[in-house]
PDB file of C-alpha atoms in Angstrom:
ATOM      1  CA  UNK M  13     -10.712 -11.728  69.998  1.00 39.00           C
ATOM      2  CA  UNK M  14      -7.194 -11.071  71.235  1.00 37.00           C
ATOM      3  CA  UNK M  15      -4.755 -13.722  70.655  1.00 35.00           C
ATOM      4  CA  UNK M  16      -2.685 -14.989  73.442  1.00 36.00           C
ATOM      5  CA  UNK M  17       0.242 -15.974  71.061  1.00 35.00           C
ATOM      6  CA  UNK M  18       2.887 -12.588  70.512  1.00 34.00           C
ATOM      7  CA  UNK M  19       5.670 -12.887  68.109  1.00 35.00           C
ATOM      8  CA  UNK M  20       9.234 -12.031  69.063  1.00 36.00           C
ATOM      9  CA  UNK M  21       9.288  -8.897  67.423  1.00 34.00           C
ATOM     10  CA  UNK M  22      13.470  -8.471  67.721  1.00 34.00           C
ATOM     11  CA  UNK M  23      13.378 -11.122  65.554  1.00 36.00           C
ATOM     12  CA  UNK M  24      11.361 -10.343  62.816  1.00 38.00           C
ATOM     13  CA  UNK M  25      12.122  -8.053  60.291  1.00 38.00           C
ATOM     14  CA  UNK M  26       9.259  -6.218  59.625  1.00 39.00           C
ATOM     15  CA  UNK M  27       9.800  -3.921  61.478  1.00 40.00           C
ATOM     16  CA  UNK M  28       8.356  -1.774  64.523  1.00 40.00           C
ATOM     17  CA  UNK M  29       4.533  -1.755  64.671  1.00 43.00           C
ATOM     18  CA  UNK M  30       1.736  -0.522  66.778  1.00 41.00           C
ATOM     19  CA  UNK M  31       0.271  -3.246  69.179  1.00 36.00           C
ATOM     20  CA  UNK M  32      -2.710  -3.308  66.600  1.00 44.00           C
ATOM     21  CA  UNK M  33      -0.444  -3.620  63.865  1.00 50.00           C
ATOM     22  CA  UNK M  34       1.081  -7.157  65.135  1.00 41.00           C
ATOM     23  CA  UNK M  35      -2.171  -8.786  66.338  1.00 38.00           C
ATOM     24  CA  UNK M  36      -3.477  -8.230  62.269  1.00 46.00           C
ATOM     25  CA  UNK M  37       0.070  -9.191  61.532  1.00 48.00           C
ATOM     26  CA  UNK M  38       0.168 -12.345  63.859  1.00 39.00           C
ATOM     27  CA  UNK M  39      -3.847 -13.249  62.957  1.00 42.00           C
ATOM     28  CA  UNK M  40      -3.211 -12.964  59.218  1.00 44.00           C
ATOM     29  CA  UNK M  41       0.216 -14.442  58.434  1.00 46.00           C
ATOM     30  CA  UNK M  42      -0.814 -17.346  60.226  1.00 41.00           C
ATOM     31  CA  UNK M  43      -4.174 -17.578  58.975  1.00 41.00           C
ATOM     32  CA  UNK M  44      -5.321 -20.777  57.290  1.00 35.00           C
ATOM     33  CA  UNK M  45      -8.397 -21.317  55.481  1.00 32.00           C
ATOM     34  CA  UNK M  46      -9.884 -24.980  55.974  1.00 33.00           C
ATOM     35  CA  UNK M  47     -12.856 -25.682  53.140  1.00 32.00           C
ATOM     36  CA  UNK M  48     -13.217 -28.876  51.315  1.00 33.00           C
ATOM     37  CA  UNK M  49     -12.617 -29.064  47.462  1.00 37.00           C
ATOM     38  CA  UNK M  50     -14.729 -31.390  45.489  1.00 45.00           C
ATOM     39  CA  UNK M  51     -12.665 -34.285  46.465  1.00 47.00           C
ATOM     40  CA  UNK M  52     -13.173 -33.865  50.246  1.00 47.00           C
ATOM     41  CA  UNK M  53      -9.466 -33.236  50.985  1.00 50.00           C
ATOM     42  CA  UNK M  54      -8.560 -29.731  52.888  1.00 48.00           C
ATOM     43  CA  UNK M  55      -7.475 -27.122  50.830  1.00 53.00           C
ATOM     44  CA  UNK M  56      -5.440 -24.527  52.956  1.00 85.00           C
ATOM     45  CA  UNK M  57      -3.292 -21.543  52.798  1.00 91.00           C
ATOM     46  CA  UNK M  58      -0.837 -20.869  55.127  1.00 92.00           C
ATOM     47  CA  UNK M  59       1.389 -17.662  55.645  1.00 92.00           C
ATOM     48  CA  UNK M  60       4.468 -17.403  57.700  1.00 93.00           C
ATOM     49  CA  UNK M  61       7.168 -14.394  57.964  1.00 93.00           C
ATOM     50  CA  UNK M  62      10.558 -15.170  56.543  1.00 92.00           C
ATOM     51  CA  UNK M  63      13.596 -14.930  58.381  1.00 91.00           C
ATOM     52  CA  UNK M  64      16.318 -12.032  57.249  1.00 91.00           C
ATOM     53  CA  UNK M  65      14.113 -10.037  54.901  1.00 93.00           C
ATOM     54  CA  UNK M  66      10.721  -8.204  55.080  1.00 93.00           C
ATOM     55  CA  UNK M  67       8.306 -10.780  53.223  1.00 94.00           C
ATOM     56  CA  UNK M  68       6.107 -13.844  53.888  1.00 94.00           C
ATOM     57  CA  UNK M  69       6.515 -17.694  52.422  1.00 96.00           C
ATOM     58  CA  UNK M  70       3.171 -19.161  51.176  1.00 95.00           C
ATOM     59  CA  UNK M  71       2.389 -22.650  51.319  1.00 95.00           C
ATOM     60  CA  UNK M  72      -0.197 -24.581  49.704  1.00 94.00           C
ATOM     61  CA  UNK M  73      -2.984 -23.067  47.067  1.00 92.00           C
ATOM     62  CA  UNK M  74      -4.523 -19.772  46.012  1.00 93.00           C
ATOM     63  CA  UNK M  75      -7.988 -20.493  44.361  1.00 91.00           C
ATOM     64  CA  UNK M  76     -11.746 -19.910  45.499  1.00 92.00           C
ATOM     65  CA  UNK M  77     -11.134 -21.327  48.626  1.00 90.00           C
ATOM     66  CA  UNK M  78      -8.357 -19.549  50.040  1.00 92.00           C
ATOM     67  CA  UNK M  79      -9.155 -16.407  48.396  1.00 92.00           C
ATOM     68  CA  UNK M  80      -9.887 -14.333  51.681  1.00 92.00           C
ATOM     69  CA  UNK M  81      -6.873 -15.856  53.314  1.00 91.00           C
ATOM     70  CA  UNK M  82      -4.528 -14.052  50.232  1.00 94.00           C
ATOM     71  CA  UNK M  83      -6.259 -11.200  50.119  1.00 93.00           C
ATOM     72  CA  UNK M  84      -5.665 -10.975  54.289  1.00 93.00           C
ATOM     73  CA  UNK M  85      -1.544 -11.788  53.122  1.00 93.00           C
ATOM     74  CA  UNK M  86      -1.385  -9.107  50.277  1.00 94.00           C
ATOM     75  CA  UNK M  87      -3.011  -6.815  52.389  1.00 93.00           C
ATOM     76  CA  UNK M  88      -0.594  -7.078  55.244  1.00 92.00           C
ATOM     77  CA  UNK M  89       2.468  -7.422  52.873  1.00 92.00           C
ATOM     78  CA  UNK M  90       1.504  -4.083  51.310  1.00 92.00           C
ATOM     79  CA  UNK M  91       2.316  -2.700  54.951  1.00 91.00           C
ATOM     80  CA  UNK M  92       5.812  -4.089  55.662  1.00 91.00           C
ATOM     81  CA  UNK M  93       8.387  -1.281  54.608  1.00 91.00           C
ATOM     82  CA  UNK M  94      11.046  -1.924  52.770  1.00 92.00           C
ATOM     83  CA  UNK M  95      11.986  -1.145  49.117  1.00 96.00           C
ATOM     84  CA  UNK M  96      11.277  -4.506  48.236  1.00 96.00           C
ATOM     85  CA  UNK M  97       8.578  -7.077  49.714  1.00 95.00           C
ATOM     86  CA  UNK M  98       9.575 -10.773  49.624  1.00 96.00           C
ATOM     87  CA  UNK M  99       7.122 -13.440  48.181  1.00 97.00           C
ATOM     88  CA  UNK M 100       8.463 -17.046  48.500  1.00 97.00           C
ATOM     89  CA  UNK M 101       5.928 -19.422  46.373  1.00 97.00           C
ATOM     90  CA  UNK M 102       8.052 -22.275  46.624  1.00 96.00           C
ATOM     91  CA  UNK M 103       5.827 -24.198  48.849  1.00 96.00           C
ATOM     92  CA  UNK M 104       2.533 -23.000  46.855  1.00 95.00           C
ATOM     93  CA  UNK M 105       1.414 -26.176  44.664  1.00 94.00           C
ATOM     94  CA  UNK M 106      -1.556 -23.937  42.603  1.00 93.00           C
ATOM     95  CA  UNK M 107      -2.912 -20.408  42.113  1.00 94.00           C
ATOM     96  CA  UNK M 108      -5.648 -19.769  40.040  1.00 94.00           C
ATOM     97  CA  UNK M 109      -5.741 -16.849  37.585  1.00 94.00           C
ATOM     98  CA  UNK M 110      -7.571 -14.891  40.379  1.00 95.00           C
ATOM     99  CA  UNK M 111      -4.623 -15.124  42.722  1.00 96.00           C
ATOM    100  CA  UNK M 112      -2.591 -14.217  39.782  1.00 96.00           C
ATOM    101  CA  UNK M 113      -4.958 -11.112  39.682  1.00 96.00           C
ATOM    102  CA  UNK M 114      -4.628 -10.699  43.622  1.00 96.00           C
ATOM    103  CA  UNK M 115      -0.098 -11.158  43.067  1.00 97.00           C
ATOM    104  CA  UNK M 116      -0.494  -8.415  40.378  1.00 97.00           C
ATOM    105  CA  UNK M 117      -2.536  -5.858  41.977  1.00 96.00           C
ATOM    106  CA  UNK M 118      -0.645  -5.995  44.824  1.00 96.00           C
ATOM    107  CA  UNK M 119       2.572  -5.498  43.012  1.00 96.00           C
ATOM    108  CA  UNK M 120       0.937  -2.792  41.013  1.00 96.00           C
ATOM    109  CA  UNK M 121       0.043  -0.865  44.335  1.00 95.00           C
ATOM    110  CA  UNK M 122       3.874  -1.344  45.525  1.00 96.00           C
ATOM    111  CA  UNK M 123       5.000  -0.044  41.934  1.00 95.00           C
ATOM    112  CA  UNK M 124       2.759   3.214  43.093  1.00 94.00           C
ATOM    113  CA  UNK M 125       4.624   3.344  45.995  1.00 93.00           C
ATOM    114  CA  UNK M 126       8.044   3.351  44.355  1.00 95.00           C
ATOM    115  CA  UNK M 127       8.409  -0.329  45.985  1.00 96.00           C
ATOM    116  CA  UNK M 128       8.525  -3.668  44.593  1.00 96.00           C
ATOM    117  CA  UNK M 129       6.795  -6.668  45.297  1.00 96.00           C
ATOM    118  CA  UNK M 130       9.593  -9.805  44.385  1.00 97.00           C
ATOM    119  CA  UNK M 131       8.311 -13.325  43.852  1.00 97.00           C
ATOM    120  CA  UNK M 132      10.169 -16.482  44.682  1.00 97.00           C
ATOM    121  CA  UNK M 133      10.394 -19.586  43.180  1.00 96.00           C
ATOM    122  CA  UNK M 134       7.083 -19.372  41.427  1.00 96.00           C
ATOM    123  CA  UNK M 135       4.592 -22.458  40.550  1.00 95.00           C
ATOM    124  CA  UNK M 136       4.155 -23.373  36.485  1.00 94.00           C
ATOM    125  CA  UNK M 137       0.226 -22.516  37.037  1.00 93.00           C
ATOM    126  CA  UNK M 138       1.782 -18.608  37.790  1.00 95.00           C
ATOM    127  CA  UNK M 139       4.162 -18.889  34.641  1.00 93.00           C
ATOM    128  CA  UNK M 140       1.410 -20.097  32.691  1.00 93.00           C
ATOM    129  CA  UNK M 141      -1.192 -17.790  33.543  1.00 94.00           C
ATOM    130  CA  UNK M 142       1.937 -14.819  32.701  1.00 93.00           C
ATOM    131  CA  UNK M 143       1.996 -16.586  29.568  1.00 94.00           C
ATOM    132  CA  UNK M 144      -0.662 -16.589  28.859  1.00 94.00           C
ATOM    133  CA  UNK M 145      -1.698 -12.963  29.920  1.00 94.00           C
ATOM    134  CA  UNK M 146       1.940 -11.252  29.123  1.00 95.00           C
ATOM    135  CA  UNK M 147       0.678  -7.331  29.293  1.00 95.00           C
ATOM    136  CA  UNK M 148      -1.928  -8.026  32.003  1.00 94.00           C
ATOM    137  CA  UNK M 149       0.853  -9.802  34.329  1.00 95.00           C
ATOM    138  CA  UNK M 150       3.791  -7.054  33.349  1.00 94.00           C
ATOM    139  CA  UNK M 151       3.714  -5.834  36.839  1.00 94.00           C
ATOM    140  CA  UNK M 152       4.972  -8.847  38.744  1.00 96.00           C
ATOM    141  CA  UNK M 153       8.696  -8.724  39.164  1.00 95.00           C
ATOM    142  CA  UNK M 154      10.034 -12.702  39.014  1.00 94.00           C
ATOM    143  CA  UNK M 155      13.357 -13.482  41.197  1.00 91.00           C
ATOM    144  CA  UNK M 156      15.955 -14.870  38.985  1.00 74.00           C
TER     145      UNK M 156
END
């Protein structure tokens, strides 16, 4: 179903796309997924372009529930060029060691590309799970 919402697209700096390429951009970065966790509250992901660099800013979490909705982020993140792919975290309050897995596969398949994939303002459960996990996680590339 075609969207009736466009994004300025002088304004953004992804970069130029096909027609195609900005409805998947437009559905996906602002894509939330609305389950209920055990307590009954809405868990949702949301995904939003930043402004000034090729990237996204995630807010809320990344576990079971929002799963497809990162998957539909990474996958559209692994198409903006640039050298190096922005990933602000600051407004993400959990990710599971599955989104973990997502964050480094997705940085991995940058690496391959001679890109990078540069987190921002990561949450502790990230840092813990890299702690955890040091070799597995030596792919993701941590802002300073």
């Amino acid at each position: 179903m075609a969207s009736s919402h466009r994004h300025d697209r002088s304004a953004s700096p992804v970069g130029a796309h096909t027609r195609q390429d900005d409805a998947a951009e437009a559905d996906a970065l602002v894509r939330r997924a609305h389950t209920r966790t055990g307590t009954g509250a809405p868990a949702q992901l949301t995904a939003l372009p930043l402004q000034g660099r090729p990237g996204a800013r995630l807010s809320g979490s990344c576990d079971l529930d929002t799963r497809e909705s990162l998957s539909a982020v990474l996958g559209i993140l692994a198409g903006v060029p640039g050298a190096v792919v922005h990933l602000d975290l600051s407004a993400v309050a959990f990710l599971d060691p599955a989104a973990v897995a997502a964050l480094v596969q997705a940085s991995a398949a940058l690496n391959g590309q001679g890109r990078r994939l540069l987190l921002h303002d990561p949450p502790y459960s990230l840092r813990k799970v890299v702690e955890m996990f040091p070799d597995e996680c030596a792919a993701l590339e941590v802002a300073a």
